């Protein structure tokens, strides 16, 4: 490239960190280069007040493409020198989304022969994650790794080097999380950490050293500059207050009454076939060679569109008459309005531009725009960057080409020379993101005097929202005379061992009485299939081995008025207790499994609990957590199709399985075995089989709301407290290998449905128990919560003492005992002596079914239900005798609970 394109010039007018430094006392401590590389801004983020704004990254600050690519390329050359050419060829480069996807790719270019992969926050249907990790301080924290070649992360074996690239190395947490996750899958002897700046504290440096020693690997660092960020006490709170003050002072103005015509010219790039749009699924040296060969022609097409399609400008700064609606008024002279000044950016002399413009006009040619921005899109940084470098090389002195990208990170804009984010454009997301709609941003574009903007997106993001009156293209048209759109085809990897089309979740009101956003049922609808059989007939078939419990359903009987009244009273009495447990288990999950877990209830007892956890997260934290219900069947495992669906739409590491309570821990063991078998059969890896439950009286899990054995009213009823959904069904003639397990929606029981009444009653107590939840959560997080398996030991003892000799016929705890009385053939009930109101419904059901209740001492549960161990048709009561009078009241079971 030309000398003009590669030199770095700085205009040391005002450091673009002064505004923040003066108000919050934040300071950069290190070499002089730090001030040239970094400015400061304020985040709208509850985890970190300040934002280090790079002047050479091309994310927030428009910069010469050659400078952005050159910064990464130079770091890559240093890594190559460190490793040597032979080891550099065996290395794999991993960049971080979204900010460092382009930087990491440029580093890989500098290594020359290394393949490249970047993490992503965009799930891709049909591509199972090969791993993932968390970036705790980020606005969007979860990272997926989606290589098309799943051996890419394995590299050349244990000795191959993994090169991790981020824009800044602030605490080291993200790198530690990544290395810890990947080292467990593919141990290697060497890691190289690359960043533009290393801003770690001495304690953070020591932590990385200790971690490297712990895993027995060498860890090298390659950075352009190093220093630290001095943060005074209380900076987070003061920063948040300052953001609120600034936003209140300058509220967002209304959009123009008449949308600005976008004047969009679509540029056909002729992107080379087979070349990925970036490193989301991997980018090889062969891909690099093909792209390099195609870049000059693609730049020619863009330049031609710029030369021939530019409409007139509205003013001297590339703005329309509608003005700069998201700009905070500057009150500055025109010479200071460009965000490029005073931020350590490269500038091209105005005299050179005028001289070349005059030459073009003298020769009768159409003048190319003097100032062009190539604008990338979130994670799509490398493709627009390289288009920018090729355009910069092609146009030479004819135009100044700058490069930056849009982002999902909210940052305060302050139009002050001493602040790094001068202006912002706000527009809706236009790529149908997995975490739902939201605002997106382009910084330092408005008011920067760009004659033309070349917006580069991938085809996934070329949606109606992009072209809408409030979309990105229209927002750009308000601030420039010409908008070009270049679309890079989104690379679609070939799915591996996946069905052509996975079924979609069922939602209310078509399936279940829950609102559609409360839960997605990963089930198929068998509502029109006759599946019910009498309780006695089912019990005989199950115990004789003639049929599996999941192949049929018990008849859905309705509760008597007396029993319904007991449920209502129990709910009113225990609502606060349940709310406290819901809050405690949810806060524990958020603290230990990340801020955006994917709740997956074990249908159906777990489903009301999952809905309540979702409501708590939204009520207390404003989080809108995904929630699904999945089937697991004892002895036959979990629904593999449902797991594949989850892996195609979410990072498996984010999935948290949810159930109502534990008994003896059979489901805990079943789930662990099922997930292991699923992965061993080639299914996507990464699911954590640990279950989060409301109550863990059996001591079987480490994530729970309480370990007390108390009545959870949703255990009292059947479908009428679980969205009118049956237990799950798994039968070979109904469920194929690529189908979800089945379930029925009992629409005819709508008059008796209390599902939402149960949820609303508990949720109404959330505020009342908030303080107790905070205390309980703090105590739990500091406690030893290792499973004791106390319940399993008690079940084994009871099975032998009562001559049953089958732990599957011993059902411990209030919830499981209720299930025995509602849908199995009970033999007797063991009740802890002195147990109180929690057992009133147990005694009522036992009386109706003629089942004796035996009070015992030293019982770790409130009660235990014993299924008749030698059942034959008609033996519905104690000792095998038929019970005169009374009838089954209701079925409350689910597939995972049957024995």
JSON list of C-alpha atoms in Angstrom, two decimals, residues 260-457:
[
{"chain": "A", "resi": 260, "resn": "UNK", "atom": "CA", "xyz": [-35.17, 10.51, 4.51]},
{"chain": "A", "resi": 261, "resn": "UNK", "atom": "CA", "xyz": [-34.92, 8.79, 1.11]},
{"chain": "A", "resi": 262, "resn": "UNK", "atom": "CA", "xyz": [-32.04, 6.39, 1.52]},
{"chain": "A", "resi": 263, "resn": "UNK", "atom": "CA", "xyz": [-30.64, 6.75, -2.04]},
{"chain": "A", "resi": 264, "resn": "UNK", "atom": "CA", "xyz": [-29.29, 3.23, -1.63]},
{"chain": "A", "resi": 265, "resn": "UNK", "atom": "CA", "xyz": [-27.22, 1.78, -4.44]},
{"chain": "A", "resi": 266, "resn": "UNK", "atom": "CA", "xyz": [-26.77, -1.98, -4.21]},
{"chain": "A", "resi": 267, "resn": "UNK", "atom": "CA", "xyz": [-23.30, -3.11, -5.27]},
{"chain": "A", "resi": 268, "resn": "UNK", "atom": "CA", "xyz": [-22.92, -6.62, -6.66]},
{"chain": "A", "resi": 269, "resn": "UNK", "atom": "CA", "xyz": [-19.61, -7.74, -5.17]},
{"chain": "A", "resi": 270, "resn": "UNK", "atom": "CA", "xyz": [-19.34, -11.13, -6.89]},
{"chain": "A", "resi": 271, "resn": "UNK", "atom": "CA", "xyz": [-17.94, -12.53, -3.66]},
{"chain": "A", "resi": 272, "resn": "UNK", "atom": "CA", "xyz": [-15.74, -15.56, -4.46]},
{"chain": "A", "resi": 273, "resn": "UNK", "atom": "CA", "xyz": [-17.64, -18.86, -4.25]},
{"chain": "A", "resi": 274, "resn": "UNK", "atom": "CA", "xyz": [-16.81, -21.04, -1.27]},
{"chain": "A", "resi": 275, "resn": "UNK", "atom": "CA", "xyz": [-15.06, -18.29, 0.69]},
{"chain": "A", "resi": 276, "resn": "UNK", "atom": "CA", "xyz": [-16.68, -17.74, 4.12]},
{"chain": "A", "resi": 277, "resn": "UNK", "atom": "CA", "xyz": [-17.82, -14.25, 5.05]},
{"chain": "A", "resi": 278, "resn": "UNK", "atom": "CA", "xyz": [-15.54, -14.40, 8.09]},
{"chain": "A", "resi": 279, "resn": "UNK", "atom": "CA", "xyz": [-14.21, -16.72, 10.74]},
{"chain": "A", "resi": 280, "resn": "UNK", "atom": "CA", "xyz": [-17.47, -17.76, 12.40]},
{"chain": "A", "resi": 281, "resn": "UNK", "atom": "CA", "xyz": [-17.12, -21.30, 11.04]},
{"chain": "A", "resi": 282, "resn": "UNK", "atom": "CA", "xyz": [-13.40, -21.23, 10.27]},
{"chain": "A", "resi": 283, "resn": "UNK", "atom": "CA", "xyz": [-11.23, -19.54, 7.66]},
{"chain": "A", "resi": 284, "resn": "UNK", "atom": "CA", "xyz": [-8.31, -21.43, 6.12]},
{"chain": "A", "resi": 285, "resn": "UNK", "atom": "CA", "xyz": [-5.17, -20.29, 4.27]},
{"chain": "A", "resi": 286, "resn": "UNK", "atom": "CA", "xyz": [-6.83, -21.46, 1.04]},
{"chain": "A", "resi": 287, "resn": "UNK", "atom": "CA", "xyz": [-9.79, -19.20, 1.76]},
{"chain": "A", "resi": 288, "resn": "UNK", "atom": "CA", "xyz": [-7.35, -16.34, 2.38]},
{"chain": "A", "resi": 289, "resn": "UNK", "atom": "CA", "xyz": [-5.65, -16.84, -0.99]},
{"chain": "A", "resi": 290, "resn": "UNK", "atom": "CA", "xyz": [-8.98, -16.90, -2.84]},
{"chain": "A", "resi": 291, "resn": "UNK", "atom": "CA", "xyz": [-10.16, -13.71, -1.13]},
{"chain": "A", "resi": 292, "resn": "UNK", "atom": "CA", "xyz": [-6.90, -11.85, -1.79]},
{"chain": "A", "resi": 293, "resn": "UNK", "atom": "CA", "xyz": [-7.21, -12.64, -5.47]},
{"chain": "A", "resi": 294, "resn": "UNK", "atom": "CA", "xyz": [-10.80, -11.37, -5.62]},
{"chain": "A", "resi": 295, "resn": "UNK", "atom": "CA", "xyz": [-10.39, -8.15, -3.60]},
{"chain": "A", "resi": 296, "resn": "UNK", "atom": "CA", "xyz": [-9.16, -5.80, -6.38]},
{"chain": "A", "resi": 297, "resn": "UNK", "atom": "CA", "xyz": [-12.15, -6.56, -8.63]},
{"chain": "A", "resi": 298, "resn": "UNK", "atom": "CA", "xyz": [-14.62, -6.11, -5.77]},
{"chain": "A", "resi": 299, "resn": "UNK", "atom": "CA", "xyz": [-13.02, -2.76, -4.90]},
{"chain": "A", "resi": 300, "resn": "UNK", "atom": "CA", "xyz": [-13.35, -1.71, -8.55]},
{"chain": "A", "resi": 301, "resn": "UNK", "atom": "CA", "xyz": [-17.10, -2.39, -8.43]},
{"chain": "A", "resi": 302, "resn": "UNK", "atom": "CA", "xyz": [-17.48, -0.28, -5.29]},
{"chain": "A", "resi": 303, "resn": "UNK", "atom": "CA", "xyz": [-15.39, 2.55, -6.76]},
{"chain": "A", "resi": 304, "resn": "UNK", "atom": "CA", "xyz": [-17.45, 2.52, -9.95]},
{"chain": "A", "resi": 305, "resn": "UNK", "atom": "CA", "xyz": [-20.66, 2.86, -7.92]},
{"chain": "A", "resi": 306, "resn": "UNK", "atom": "CA", "xyz": [-19.10, 5.72, -5.96]},
{"chain": "A", "resi": 307, "resn": "UNK", "atom": "CA", "xyz": [-18.01, 7.52, -9.13]},
{"chain": "A", "resi": 308, "resn": "UNK", "atom": "CA", "xyz": [-21.29, 7.18, -10.99]},
{"chain": "A", "resi": 309, "resn": "UNK", "atom": "CA", "xyz": [-24.00, 7.13, -8.36]},
{"chain": "A", "resi": 310, "resn": "UNK", "atom": "CA", "xyz": [-23.36, 10.01, -6.00]},
{"chain": "A", "resi": 311, "resn": "UNK", "atom": "CA", "xyz": [-26.27, 12.43, -5.58]},
{"chain": "A", "resi": 312, "resn": "UNK", "atom": "CA", "xyz": [-25.68, 15.98, -4.46]},
{"chain": "A", "resi": 313, "resn": "UNK", "atom": "CA", "xyz": [-24.83, 16.78, -0.85]},
{"chain": "A", "resi": 314, "resn": "UNK", "atom": "CA", "xyz": [-27.09, 18.79, 1.39]},
{"chain": "A", "resi": 315, "resn": "UNK", "atom": "CA", "xyz": [-24.37, 20.61, 3.29]},
{"chain": "A", "resi": 316, "resn": "UNK", "atom": "CA", "xyz": [-20.63, 20.75, 3.85]},
{"chain": "A", "resi": 317, "resn": "UNK", "atom": "CA", "xyz": [-20.70, 17.85, 6.29]},
{"chain": "A", "resi": 318, "resn": "UNK", "atom": "CA", "xyz": [-22.54, 15.21, 4.33]},
{"chain": "A", "resi": 319, "resn": "UNK", "atom": "CA", "xyz": [-25.75, 15.74, 6.32]},
{"chain": "A", "resi": 320, "resn": "UNK", "atom": "CA", "xyz": [-29.29, 16.00, 5.07]},
{"chain": "A", "resi": 321, "resn": "UNK", "atom": "CA", "xyz": [-31.59, 18.85, 5.88]},
{"chain": "A", "resi": 322, "resn": "UNK", "atom": "CA", "xyz": [-33.09, 16.72, 8.63]},
{"chain": "A", "resi": 323, "resn": "UNK", "atom": "CA", "xyz": [-29.96, 17.14, 10.67]},
{"chain": "A", "resi": 324, "resn": "UNK", "atom": "CA", "xyz": [-28.35, 14.92, 13.23]},
{"chain": "A", "resi": 325, "resn": "UNK", "atom": "CA", "xyz": [-31.18, 13.66, 15.36]},
{"chain": "A", "resi": 326, "resn": "UNK", "atom": "CA", "xyz": [-29.15, 11.56, 17.80]},
{"chain": "A", "resi": 327, "resn": "UNK", "atom": "CA", "xyz": [-26.34, 14.05, 18.11]},
{"chain": "A", "resi": 328, "resn": "UNK", "atom": "CA", "xyz": [-25.78, 15.93, 21.32]},
{"chain": "A", "resi": 329, "resn": "UNK", "atom": "CA", "xyz": [-25.41, 19.61, 20.30]},
{"chain": "A", "resi": 330, "resn": "UNK", "atom": "CA", "xyz": [-21.75, 20.50, 20.17]},
{"chain": "A", "resi": 331, "resn": "UNK", "atom": "CA", "xyz": [-21.71, 24.27, 20.07]},
{"chain": "A", "resi": 332, "resn": "UNK", "atom": "CA", "xyz": [-18.40, 24.03, 18.18]},
{"chain": "A", "resi": 333, "resn": "UNK", "atom": "CA", "xyz": [-17.03, 25.56, 15.00]},
{"chain": "A", "resi": 334, "resn": "UNK", "atom": "CA", "xyz": [-17.25, 23.53, 11.82]},
{"chain": "A", "resi": 335, "resn": "UNK", "atom": "CA", "xyz": [-13.53, 22.75, 11.92]},
{"chain": "A", "resi": 336, "resn": "UNK", "atom": "CA", "xyz": [-14.05, 20.76, 15.16]},
{"chain": "A", "resi": 337, "resn": "UNK", "atom": "CA", "xyz": [-17.18, 18.85, 14.21]},
{"chain": "A", "resi": 338, "resn": "UNK", "atom": "CA", "xyz": [-15.55, 15.75, 12.79]},
{"chain": "A", "resi": 339, "resn": "UNK", "atom": "CA", "xyz": [-15.18, 13.04, 15.43]},
{"chain": "A", "resi": 340, "resn": "UNK", "atom": "CA", "xyz": [-11.92, 12.12, 13.73]},
{"chain": "A", "resi": 341, "resn": "UNK", "atom": "CA", "xyz": [-10.08, 15.06, 15.26]},
{"chain": "A", "resi": 342, "resn": "UNK", "atom": "CA", "xyz": [-8.29, 14.85, 18.59]},
{"chain": "A", "resi": 343, "resn": "UNK", "atom": "CA", "xyz": [-8.61, 11.05, 18.99]},
{"chain": "A", "resi": 344, "resn": "UNK", "atom": "CA", "xyz": [-5.27, 9.71, 17.83]},
{"chain": "A", "resi": 345, "resn": "UNK", "atom": "CA", "xyz": [-6.61, 8.96, 14.34]},
{"chain": "A", "resi": 346, "resn": "UNK", "atom": "CA", "xyz": [-4.86, 9.20, 10.98]},
{"chain": "A", "resi": 347, "resn": "UNK", "atom": "CA", "xyz": [-5.83, 12.16, 8.85]},
{"chain": "A", "resi": 348, "resn": "UNK", "atom": "CA", "xyz": [-5.25, 12.97, 5.18]},
{"chain": "A", "resi": 349, "resn": "UNK", "atom": "CA", "xyz": [-4.32, 16.57, 4.51]},
{"chain": "A", "resi": 350, "resn": "UNK", "atom": "CA", "xyz": [-7.14, 18.79, 3.26]},
{"chain": "A", "resi": 351, "resn": "UNK", "atom": "CA", "xyz": [-4.80, 20.41, 0.75]},
{"chain": "A", "resi": 352, "resn": "UNK", "atom": "CA", "xyz": [-4.09, 17.02, -0.87]},
{"chain": "A", "resi": 353, "resn": "UNK", "atom": "CA", "xyz": [-7.79, 16.33, -1.19]},
{"chain": "A", "resi": 354, "resn": "UNK", "atom": "CA", "xyz": [-8.55, 19.74, -2.71]},
{"chain": "A", "resi": 355, "resn": "UNK", "atom": "CA", "xyz": [-5.62, 19.49, -5.13]},
{"chain": "A", "resi": 356, "resn": "UNK", "atom": "CA", "xyz": [-6.71, 16.08, -6.40]},
{"chain": "A", "resi": 357, "resn": "UNK", "atom": "CA", "xyz": [-10.33, 17.20, -6.59]},
{"chain": "A", "resi": 358, "resn": "UNK", "atom": "CA", "xyz": [-9.31, 20.15, -8.76]},
{"chain": "A", "resi": 359, "resn": "UNK", "atom": "CA", "xyz": [-7.25, 17.87, -11.00]},
{"chain": "A", "resi": 360, "resn": "UNK", "atom": "CA", "xyz": [-10.21, 15.57, -11.51]},
{"chain": "A", "resi": 361, "resn": "UNK", "atom": "CA", "xyz": [-12.48, 18.47, -12.39]},
{"chain": "A", "resi": 362, "resn": "UNK", "atom": "CA", "xyz": [-9.86, 19.97, -14.79]},
{"chain": "A", "resi": 363, "resn": "UNK", "atom": "CA", "xyz": [-9.69, 16.62, -16.61]},
{"chain": "A", "resi": 364, "resn": "UNK", "atom": "CA", "xyz": [-13.47, 16.45, -16.93]},
{"chain": "A", "resi": 365, "resn": "UNK", "atom": "CA", "xyz": [-13.92, 13.36, -14.79]},
{"chain": "A", "resi": 366, "resn": "UNK", "atom": "CA", "xyz": [-16.73, 12.83, -12.30]},
{"chain": "A", "resi": 367, "resn": "UNK", "atom": "CA", "xyz": [-15.28, 13.61, -8.87]},
{"chain": "A", "resi": 368, "resn": "UNK", "atom": "CA", "xyz": [-15.13, 10.65, -6.48]},
{"chain": "A", "resi": 369, "resn": "UNK", "atom": "CA", "xyz": [-16.40, 11.46, -2.97]},
{"chain": "A", "resi": 370, "resn": "UNK", "atom": "CA", "xyz": [-13.70, 13.10, -0.92]},
{"chain": "A", "resi": 371, "resn": "UNK", "atom": "CA", "xyz": [-14.47, 11.12, 2.23]},
{"chain": "A", "resi": 372, "resn": "UNK", "atom": "CA", "xyz": [-15.82, 7.54, 2.21]},
{"chain": "A", "resi": 373, "resn": "UNK", "atom": "CA", "xyz": [-16.76, 5.31, 5.15]},
{"chain": "A", "resi": 374, "resn": "UNK", "atom": "CA", "xyz": [-16.82, 1.54, 4.78]},
{"chain": "A", "resi": 375, "resn": "UNK", "atom": "CA", "xyz": [-19.16, 0.46, 7.57]},
{"chain": "A", "resi": 376, "resn": "UNK", "atom": "CA", "xyz": [-19.11, -3.14, 8.73]},
{"chain": "A", "resi": 377, "resn": "UNK", "atom": "CA", "xyz": [-21.73, -4.96, 10.76]},
{"chain": "A", "resi": 378, "resn": "UNK", "atom": "CA", "xyz": [-21.19, -6.22, 14.33]},
{"chain": "A", "resi": 379, "resn": "UNK", "atom": "CA", "xyz": [-19.20, -9.48, 14.02]},
{"chain": "A", "resi": 380, "resn": "UNK", "atom": "CA", "xyz": [-18.77, -8.99, 10.26]},
{"chain": "A", "resi": 381, "resn": "UNK", "atom": "CA", "xyz": [-15.58, -6.94, 10.57]},
{"chain": "A", "resi": 382, "resn": "UNK", "atom": "CA", "xyz": [-12.97, -8.64, 8.41]},
{"chain": "A", "resi": 383, "resn": "UNK", "atom": "CA", "xyz": [-14.81, -8.70, 5.06]},
{"chain": "A", "resi": 384, "resn": "UNK", "atom": "CA", "xyz": [-15.63, -4.97, 5.11]},
{"chain": "A", "resi": 385, "resn": "UNK", "atom": "CA", "xyz": [-12.14, -4.22, 6.46]},
{"chain": "A", "resi": 386, "resn": "UNK", "atom": "CA", "xyz": [-10.47, -5.95, 3.52]},
{"chain": "A", "resi": 387, "resn": "UNK", "atom": "CA", "xyz": [-12.89, -4.32, 1.09]},
{"chain": "A", "resi": 388, "resn": "UNK", "atom": "CA", "xyz": [-11.82, -1.06, 2.70]},
{"chain": "A", "resi": 389, "resn": "UNK", "atom": "CA", "xyz": [-8.11, -1.75, 2.35]},
{"chain": "A", "resi": 390, "resn": "UNK", "atom": "CA", "xyz": [-8.59, -2.66, -1.32]},
{"chain": "A", "resi": 391, "resn": "UNK", "atom": "CA", "xyz": [-10.66, 0.48, -1.94]},
{"chain": "A", "resi": 392, "resn": "UNK", "atom": "CA", "xyz": [-8.09, 2.61, -0.11]},
{"chain": "A", "resi": 393, "resn": "UNK", "atom": "CA", "xyz": [-5.33, 1.15, -2.30]},
{"chain": "A", "resi": 394, "resn": "UNK", "atom": "CA", "xyz": [-7.37, 1.67, -5.47]},
{"chain": "A", "resi": 395, "resn": "UNK", "atom": "CA", "xyz": [-8.46, 5.25, -4.84]},
{"chain": "A", "resi": 396, "resn": "UNK", "atom": "CA", "xyz": [-5.11, 6.40, -3.45]},
{"chain": "A", "resi": 397, "resn": "UNK", "atom": "CA", "xyz": [-5.08, 10.17, -3.03]},
{"chain": "A", "resi": 398, "resn": "UNK", "atom": "CA", "xyz": [-8.43, 10.60, -4.80]},
{"chain": "A", "resi": 399, "resn": "UNK", "atom": "CA", "xyz": [-10.35, 10.00, -1.57]},
{"chain": "A", "resi": 400, "resn": "UNK", "atom": "CA", "xyz": [-9.95, 9.40, 2.12]},
{"chain": "A", "resi": 401, "resn": "UNK", "atom": "CA", "xyz": [-11.35, 5.97, 3.03]},
{"chain": "A", "resi": 402, "resn": "UNK", "atom": "CA", "xyz": [-12.29, 5.22, 6.61]},
{"chain": "A", "resi": 403, "resn": "UNK", "atom": "CA", "xyz": [-13.57, 2.05, 8.24]},
{"chain": "A", "resi": 404, "resn": "UNK", "atom": "CA", "xyz": [-15.68, 1.23, 11.33]},
{"chain": "A", "resi": 405, "resn": "UNK", "atom": "CA", "xyz": [-18.52, -1.12, 12.23]},
{"chain": "A", "resi": 406, "resn": "UNK", "atom": "CA", "xyz": [-21.86, -1.12, 13.94]},
{"chain": "A", "resi": 407, "resn": "UNK", "atom": "CA", "xyz": [-22.19, -2.67, 17.38]},
{"chain": "A", "resi": 408, "resn": "UNK", "atom": "CA", "xyz": [-24.72, -3.93, 19.89]},
{"chain": "A", "resi": 409, "resn": "UNK", "atom": "CA", "xyz": [-22.95, -2.23, 22.83]},
{"chain": "A", "resi": 410, "resn": "UNK", "atom": "CA", "xyz": [-24.71, 0.83, 24.27]},
{"chain": "A", "resi": 411, "resn": "UNK", "atom": "CA", "xyz": [-22.30, 3.69, 24.98]},
{"chain": "A", "resi": 412, "resn": "UNK", "atom": "CA", "xyz": [-23.03, 7.26, 26.04]},
{"chain": "A", "resi": 413, "resn": "UNK", "atom": "CA", "xyz": [-22.34, 9.86, 23.33]},
{"chain": "A", "resi": 414, "resn": "UNK", "atom": "CA", "xyz": [-20.99, 13.29, 24.36]},
{"chain": "A", "resi": 415, "resn": "UNK", "atom": "CA", "xyz": [-20.04, 15.78, 21.66]},
{"chain": "A", "resi": 416, "resn": "UNK", "atom": "CA", "xyz": [-16.83, 17.02, 23.25]},
{"chain": "A", "resi": 417, "resn": "UNK", "atom": "CA", "xyz": [-13.30, 16.88, 21.77]},
{"chain": "A", "resi": 418, "resn": "UNK", "atom": "CA", "xyz": [-12.12, 15.22, 24.97]},
{"chain": "A", "resi": 419, "resn": "UNK", "atom": "CA", "xyz": [-14.58, 12.33, 24.71]},
{"chain": "A", "resi": 420, "resn": "UNK", "atom": "CA", "xyz": [-14.10, 9.30, 22.46]},
{"chain": "A", "resi": 421, "resn": "UNK", "atom": "CA", "xyz": [-17.72, 8.74, 21.37]},
{"chain": "A", "resi": 422, "resn": "UNK", "atom": "CA", "xyz": [-18.87, 12.05, 19.89]},
{"chain": "A", "resi": 423, "resn": "UNK", "atom": "CA", "xyz": [-22.09, 10.94, 18.17]},
{"chain": "A", "resi": 424, "resn": "UNK", "atom": "CA", "xyz": [-24.24, 7.87, 17.84]},
{"chain": "A", "resi": 425, "resn": "UNK", "atom": "CA", "xyz": [-26.82, 6.53, 15.43]},
{"chain": "A", "resi": 426, "resn": "UNK", "atom": "CA", "xyz": [-29.46, 4.23, 16.90]},
{"chain": "A", "resi": 427, "resn": "UNK", "atom": "CA", "xyz": [-31.40, 1.72, 14.80]},
{"chain": "A", "resi": 428, "resn": "UNK", "atom": "CA", "xyz": [-33.16, -1.63, 15.30]},
{"chain": "A", "resi": 429, "resn": "UNK", "atom": "CA", "xyz": [-31.30, -4.93, 15.00]},
{"chain": "A", "resi": 430, "resn": "UNK", "atom": "CA", "xyz": [-31.74, -6.29, 11.49]},
{"chain": "A", "resi": 431, "resn": "UNK", "atom": "CA", "xyz": [-30.42, -9.87, 11.65]},
{"chain": "A", "resi": 432, "resn": "UNK", "atom": "CA", "xyz": [-33.23, -11.49, 13.68]},
{"chain": "A", "resi": 433, "resn": "UNK", "atom": "CA", "xyz": [-30.92, -12.07, 16.68]},
{"chain": "A", "resi": 434, "resn": "UNK", "atom": "CA", "xyz": [-31.45, -15.14, 18.86]},
{"chain": "A", "resi": 435, "resn": "UNK", "atom": "CA", "xyz": [-31.77, -13.04, 22.01]},
{"chain": "A", "resi": 436, "resn": "UNK", "atom": "CA", "xyz": [-34.60, -10.97, 20.55]},
{"chain": "A", "resi": 437, "resn": "UNK", "atom": "CA", "xyz": [-34.96, -7.49, 19.06]},
{"chain": "A", "resi": 438, "resn": "UNK", "atom": "CA", "xyz": [-33.03, -4.52, 20.40]},
{"chain": "A", "resi": 439, "resn": "UNK", "atom": "CA", "xyz": [-31.22, -1.34, 19.53]},
{"chain": "A", "resi": 440, "resn": "UNK", "atom": "CA", "xyz": [-27.93, -1.29, 17.64]},
{"chain": "A", "resi": 441, "resn": "UNK", "atom": "CA", "xyz": [-25.46, 1.56, 17.26]},
{"chain": "A", "resi": 442, "resn": "UNK", "atom": "CA", "xyz": [-23.02, 3.25, 14.90]},
{"chain": "A", "resi": 443, "resn": "UNK", "atom": "CA", "xyz": [-20.64, 5.64, 16.65]},
{"chain": "A", "resi": 444, "resn": "UNK", "atom": "CA", "xyz": [-18.79, 8.69, 15.33]},
{"chain": "A", "resi": 445, "resn": "UNK", "atom": "CA", "xyz": [-20.52, 8.45, 11.94]},
{"chain": "A", "resi": 446, "resn": "UNK", "atom": "CA", "xyz": [-23.04, 11.27, 12.27]},
{"chain": "A", "resi": 447, "resn": "UNK", "atom": "CA", "xyz": [-21.41, 14.64, 11.73]},
{"chain": "A", "resi": 448, "resn": "UNK", "atom": "CA", "xyz": [-18.13, 13.17, 10.51]},
{"chain": "A", "resi": 449, "resn": "UNK", "atom": "CA", "xyz": [-18.42, 14.70, 7.04]},
{"chain": "A", "resi": 450, "resn": "UNK", "atom": "CA", "xyz": [-18.64, 11.48, 5.03]},
{"chain": "A", "resi": 451, "resn": "UNK", "atom": "CA", "xyz": [-19.65, 12.05, 1.42]},
{"chain": "A", "resi": 452, "resn": "UNK", "atom": "CA", "xyz": [-20.58, 8.37, 1.05]},
{"chain": "A", "resi": 453, "resn": "UNK", "atom": "CA", "xyz": [-21.05, 5.35, 3.27]},
{"chain": "A", "resi": 454, "resn": "UNK", "atom": "CA", "xyz": [-20.60, 1.81, 1.99]},
{"chain": "A", "resi": 455, "resn": "UNK", "atom": "CA", "xyz": [-22.62, -0.41, 4.33]},
{"chain": "A", "resi": 456, "resn": "UNK", "atom": "CA", "xyz": [-21.38, -4.01, 4.25]},
{"chain": "A", "resi": 457, "resn": "UNK", "atom": "CA", "xyz": [-23.62, -6.70, 5.77]}
]
